[in-house]
Amino acid sequence: MKYLITLILCVSYCHSFSQKMQVYCPEVVDTLLRSEQFAGENITVILTDARKLPKNTQADCSGNQVLGALVKQLRKTYPKATLNIKNNLNAQQPISGKYIKIMLEAYQFGIEKDFAASINPKYYAPESFKDIPEDSYTAGTILAFEIKTDEKPFHFVASQFHRFALEINESTSKKALRESFTKALNDFVLFIDKNQ
């Protein structure tokens, strides 16, 4: 009887875990280093959390904490640049000098249909998910950038996903989500390399 109760509780927990959107705090890791890039330059970094997470999302950290991890990572990548951080700056407010606008479009794990519904479609169209089974699971990061380090601003979207056909445990989903975050940031750094 004791084993039956344990099994029921486990199944109940796993089902509850799989039905909620999950957000785990990113890890600041050793990624690509660009020690001389932007050396001595002042760059304004404007951060916005544009996700539309459902109310029952199970989040280990807030949107500000996710954005804070992103800033720490940028400072490790460009250690000689001076990054001036601003949150949710009014889109109509002019910005002088060099800047990087970062919109967090996705950083979560969940069932596919909920994952797609939580994305702000301004820079990433939900149609991108139309051929993926709705009952699969996705861990992913989407970062939309507007970058002005020269005369004209340009845009770039970094997206990385891990998809699973079956339910996975918390440890695997956490690892997949954190990996997607690191890879999306690396894509941004490589894009900057090619466009400077």
mmCIF file of C-alpha atoms in Angstrom:
data_model
loop_
_atom_site.group_PDB
_atom_site.id
_atom_site.type_symbol
_atom_site.label_atom_id
_atom_site.label_comp_id
_atom_site.label_asym_id
_atom_site.label_seq_id
_atom_site.Cartn_x
_atom_site.Cartn_y
_atom_site.Cartn_z
ATOM 1 C CA MET A 1 0.000 0.000 0.000
ATOM 2 C CA LYS A 2 2.851 2.387 0.894
ATOM 3 C CA TYR A 3 4.427 1.815 -2.535
ATOM 4 C CA LEU A 4 1.107 2.449 -4.283
ATOM 5 C CA ILE A 5 0.698 5.815 -2.506
ATOM 6 C CA THR A 6 4.285 6.754 -3.408
ATOM 7 C CA LEU A 7 3.620 5.865 -7.068
ATOM 8 C CA ILE A 8 0.416 7.915 -7.141
ATOM 9 C CA LEU A 9 2.177 10.925 -5.624
ATOM 10 C CA CYS A 10 5.032 10.605 -8.124
ATOM 11 C CA VAL A 11 2.665 10.417 -11.105
ATOM 12 C CA SER A 12 0.694 13.375 -9.764
ATOM 13 C CA TYR A 13 3.875 15.451 -9.322
ATOM 14 C CA CYS A 14 5.224 14.557 -12.768
ATOM 15 C CA HIS A 15 1.927 15.470 -14.420
ATOM 16 C CA SER A 16 1.786 18.779 -12.521
ATOM 17 C CA PHE A 17 5.413 19.517 -13.446
ATOM 18 C CA SER A 18 4.819 18.806 -17.141
ATOM 19 C CA GLN A 19 1.713 21.016 -17.366
ATOM 20 C CA LYS A 20 3.326 24.181 -16.015
ATOM 21 C CA MET A 21 5.709 26.481 -17.815
ATOM 22 C CA GLN A 22 9.098 26.325 -16.078
ATOM 23 C CA VAL A 23 11.707 29.093 -15.738
ATOM 24 C CA TYR A 24 15.099 28.335 -14.209
ATOM 25 C CA CYS A 25 17.771 30.919 -13.447
ATOM 26 C CA PRO A 26 20.466 30.989 -16.156
ATOM 27 C CA GLU A 27 24.030 30.171 -15.235
ATOM 28 C CA VAL A 28 26.778 32.679 -15.992
ATOM 29 C CA VAL A 29 29.361 30.521 -17.738
ATOM 30 C CA ASP A 30 32.594 30.962 -19.653
ATOM 31 C CA THR A 31 31.394 31.803 -23.146
ATOM 32 C CA LEU A 32 33.075 33.573 -26.028
ATOM 33 C CA LEU A 33 35.524 36.252 -24.861
ATOM 34 C CA ARG A 34 36.073 39.449 -26.839
ATOM 35 C CA SER A 35 38.499 41.294 -24.585
ATOM 36 C CA GLU A 36 39.436 44.050 -27.065
ATOM 37 C CA GLN A 37 36.090 44.530 -28.774
ATOM 38 C CA PHE A 38 34.378 47.807 -27.768
ATOM 39 C CA ALA A 39 37.386 48.542 -25.501
ATOM 40 C CA GLY A 40 37.015 51.954 -23.852
ATOM 41 C CA GLU A 41 33.603 52.525 -25.448
ATOM 42 C CA ASN A 42 30.359 53.471 -23.715
ATOM 43 C CA ILE A 43 27.405 51.375 -24.842
ATOM 44 C CA THR A 44 23.848 51.755 -23.584
ATOM 45 C CA VAL A 45 22.119 48.396 -23.091
ATOM 46 C CA ILE A 46 18.308 48.549 -22.987
ATOM 47 C CA LEU A 47 16.610 45.444 -21.583
ATOM 48 C CA THR A 48 12.977 44.369 -21.935
ATOM 49 C CA ASP A 49 11.248 41.183 -20.829
ATOM 50 C CA ALA A 50 8.626 40.699 -23.566
ATOM 51 C CA ARG A 51 7.477 37.203 -22.605
ATOM 52 C CA LYS A 52 3.775 36.473 -22.049
ATOM 53 C CA LEU A 53 4.072 33.728 -19.453
ATOM 54 C CA PRO A 54 0.887 32.118 -18.098
ATOM 55 C CA LYS A 55 -0.085 32.887 -14.500
ATOM 56 C CA ASN A 56 0.671 29.359 -13.284
ATOM 57 C CA THR A 57 4.291 29.476 -14.506
ATOM 58 C CA GLN A 58 6.681 27.938 -12.015
ATOM 59 C CA ALA A 59 9.607 30.382 -11.990
ATOM 60 C CA ASP A 60 12.764 29.995 -9.938
ATOM 61 C CA CYS A 61 13.698 33.564 -10.797
ATOM 62 C CA SER A 62 12.044 36.741 -12.044
ATOM 63 C CA GLY A 63 12.376 38.341 -15.451
ATOM 64 C CA ASN A 64 14.754 40.911 -13.935
ATOM 65 C CA GLN A 65 16.979 38.120 -12.657
ATOM 66 C CA VAL A 66 17.088 36.507 -16.108
ATOM 67 C CA LEU A 67 17.993 39.884 -17.651
ATOM 68 C CA GLY A 68 20.578 40.419 -14.912
ATOM 69 C CA ALA A 69 22.255 37.125 -15.827
ATOM 70 C CA LEU A 70 22.277 38.279 -19.445
ATOM 71 C CA VAL A 71 24.079 41.506 -18.445
ATOM 72 C CA LYS A 72 26.659 39.584 -16.389
ATOM 73 C CA GLN A 73 27.329 37.408 -19.406
ATOM 74 C CA LEU A 74 27.772 40.426 -21.705
ATOM 75 C CA ARG A 75 30.205 41.986 -19.219
ATOM 76 C CA LYS A 76 32.248 38.778 -19.217
ATOM 77 C CA THR A 77 32.257 38.730 -23.021
ATOM 78 C CA TYR A 78 33.175 42.428 -23.440
ATOM 79 C CA PRO A 79 35.198 43.195 -20.267
ATOM 80 C CA LYS A 80 36.730 46.453 -21.544
ATOM 81 C CA ALA A 81 33.455 48.040 -22.646
ATOM 82 C CA THR A 82 31.423 50.273 -20.332
ATOM 83 C CA LEU A 83 27.842 49.006 -20.406
ATOM 84 C CA ASN A 84 25.176 51.445 -19.178
ATOM 85 C CA ILE A 85 22.116 49.367 -18.308
ATOM 86 C CA LYS A 86 18.550 50.643 -18.696
ATOM 87 C CA ASN A 87 15.350 48.649 -18.208
ATOM 88 C CA ASN A 88 12.188 49.026 -20.318
ATOM 89 C CA LEU A 89 13.193 52.351 -21.844
ATOM 90 C CA ASN A 90 10.356 54.041 -23.700
ATOM 91 C CA ALA A 91 10.589 52.998 -27.347
ATOM 92 C CA GLN A 92 10.038 56.602 -28.481
ATOM 93 C CA GLN A 93 12.786 57.995 -26.270
ATOM 94 C CA PRO A 94 15.859 58.860 -28.368
ATOM 95 C CA ILE A 95 19.150 57.188 -27.494
ATOM 96 C CA SER A 96 22.407 58.953 -28.239
ATOM 97 C CA GLY A 97 25.582 57.072 -29.068
ATOM 98 C CA LYS A 98 26.056 53.340 -29.367
ATOM 99 C CA TYR A 99 23.416 51.028 -27.975
ATOM 100 C CA ILE A 100 22.184 47.453 -27.849
ATOM 101 C CA LYS A 101 18.471 46.834 -27.267
ATOM 102 C CA ILE A 102 17.701 43.337 -26.051
ATOM 103 C CA MET A 103 14.169 41.984 -25.961
ATOM 104 C CA LEU A 104 13.727 38.701 -24.119
ATOM 105 C CA GLU A 105 11.146 36.932 -26.292
ATOM 106 C CA ALA A 106 11.493 33.489 -24.725
ATOM 107 C CA TYR A 107 13.354 31.807 -21.908
ATOM 108 C CA GLN A 108 11.214 28.955 -20.605
ATOM 109 C CA PHE A 109 10.438 25.253 -20.772
ATOM 110 C CA GLY A 110 7.004 23.778 -21.321
ATOM 111 C CA ILE A 111 4.584 21.916 -23.518
ATOM 112 C CA GLU A 112 4.855 23.133 -27.110
ATOM 113 C CA LYS A 113 1.462 24.833 -27.522
ATOM 114 C CA ASP A 114 1.985 26.849 -24.314
ATOM 115 C CA PHE A 115 5.557 27.695 -25.243
ATOM 116 C CA ALA A 116 4.476 29.095 -28.630
ATOM 117 C CA ALA A 117 1.605 31.064 -27.034
ATOM 118 C CA SER A 118 3.978 32.742 -24.567
ATOM 119 C CA ILE A 119 6.146 34.344 -27.270
ATOM 120 C CA ASN A 120 5.697 37.989 -28.172
ATOM 121 C CA PRO A 121 5.233 37.876 -31.964
ATOM 122 C CA LYS A 122 6.891 41.237 -32.681
ATOM 123 C CA TYR A 123 10.190 39.668 -33.774
ATOM 124 C CA TYR A 124 9.451 35.943 -33.833
ATOM 125 C CA ALA A 125 6.383 34.616 -35.596
ATOM 126 C CA PRO A 126 4.393 31.867 -33.836
ATOM 127 C CA GLU A 127 3.978 30.261 -37.281
ATOM 128 C CA SER A 128 7.557 29.032 -36.819
ATOM 129 C CA PHE A 129 6.098 26.361 -34.528
ATOM 130 C CA LYS A 130 3.213 25.222 -36.747
ATOM 131 C CA ASP A 131 4.815 21.921 -37.877
ATOM 132 C CA ILE A 132 5.835 20.850 -34.365
ATOM 133 C CA PRO A 133 3.515 18.481 -32.417
ATOM 134 C CA GLU A 134 1.605 20.456 -29.788
ATOM 135 C CA ASP A 135 2.128 17.766 -27.156
ATOM 136 C CA SER A 136 5.930 17.803 -27.423
ATOM 137 C CA TYR A 137 8.083 19.781 -24.993
ATOM 138 C CA THR A 138 10.366 22.723 -25.708
ATOM 139 C CA ALA A 139 13.179 24.393 -23.788
ATOM 140 C CA GLY A 140 14.227 27.538 -25.592
ATOM 141 C CA THR A 141 15.623 31.041 -25.632
ATOM 142 C CA ILE A 142 14.786 33.813 -28.093
ATOM 143 C CA LEU A 143 16.642 37.127 -27.849
ATOM 144 C CA ALA A 144 15.755 39.951 -30.248
ATOM 145 C CA PHE A 145 18.493 42.559 -30.663
ATOM 146 C CA GLU A 146 18.621 46.042 -32.129
ATOM 147 C CA ILE A 147 22.241 47.121 -32.365
ATOM 148 C CA LYS A 148 23.711 50.503 -33.189
ATOM 149 C CA THR A 149 27.487 50.586 -33.047
ATOM 150 C CA ASP A 150 27.901 52.504 -36.295
ATOM 151 C CA GLU A 151 25.714 54.929 -38.255
ATOM 152 C CA LYS A 152 22.619 52.767 -38.800
ATOM 153 C CA PRO A 153 20.971 50.317 -36.394
ATOM 154 C CA PHE A 154 20.445 46.721 -37.468
ATOM 155 C CA HIS A 155 18.417 43.819 -36.090
ATOM 156 C CA PHE A 156 19.255 40.254 -35.191
ATOM 157 C CA VAL A 157 17.259 37.453 -33.565
ATOM 158 C CA ALA A 158 19.132 34.695 -31.736
ATOM 159 C CA SER A 159 17.058 31.585 -31.073
ATOM 160 C CA GLN A 160 18.017 28.186 -29.697
ATOM 161 C CA PHE A 161 15.687 25.295 -28.868
ATOM 162 C CA HIS A 162 15.808 21.803 -27.417
ATOM 163 C CA ARG A 163 12.737 19.712 -28.178
ATOM 164 C CA PHE A 164 11.573 16.473 -26.597
ATOM 165 C CA ALA A 165 8.860 14.080 -27.797
ATOM 166 C CA LEU A 166 8.208 12.787 -24.281
ATOM 167 C CA GLU A 167 8.067 14.223 -20.784
ATOM 168 C CA ILE A 168 11.488 14.780 -19.224
ATOM 169 C CA ASN A 169 12.585 15.292 -15.644
ATOM 170 C CA GLU A 170 13.435 18.618 -14.050
ATOM 171 C CA SER A 171 17.197 18.087 -14.217
ATOM 172 C CA THR A 172 17.132 17.502 -17.987
ATOM 173 C CA SER A 173 14.793 20.429 -18.704
ATOM 174 C CA LYS A 174 16.925 22.754 -16.568
ATOM 175 C CA LYS A 175 20.111 21.747 -18.396
ATOM 176 C CA ALA A 176 18.432 22.125 -21.810
ATOM 177 C CA LEU A 177 17.056 25.584 -20.987
ATOM 178 C CA ARG A 178 20.375 26.871 -19.671
ATOM 179 C CA GLU A 179 22.195 25.514 -22.728
ATOM 180 C CA SER A 180 19.748 27.309 -25.036
ATOM 181 C CA PHE A 181 20.475 30.598 -23.195
ATOM 182 C CA THR A 182 24.259 30.246 -23.576
ATOM 183 C CA LYS A 183 24.024 29.242 -27.242
ATOM 184 C CA ALA A 184 21.695 32.144 -28.100
ATOM 185 C CA LEU A 185 24.165 34.610 -26.543
ATOM 186 C CA ASN A 186 27.043 33.009 -28.432
ATOM 187 C CA ASP A 187 25.081 33.423 -31.684
ATOM 188 C CA PHE A 188 24.791 37.142 -30.897
ATOM 189 C CA VAL A 189 28.539 37.470 -30.260
ATOM 190 C CA LEU A 190 29.372 35.688 -33.531
ATOM 191 C CA PHE A 191 26.911 37.925 -35.382
ATOM 192 C CA ILE A 192 28.633 41.017 -33.956
ATOM 193 C CA ASP A 193 31.998 39.583 -35.058
ATOM 194 C CA LYS A 194 30.788 39.409 -38.661
ATOM 195 C CA ASN A 195 29.176 42.857 -38.688
ATOM 196 C CA GLN A 196 31.847 45.049 -37.115
#
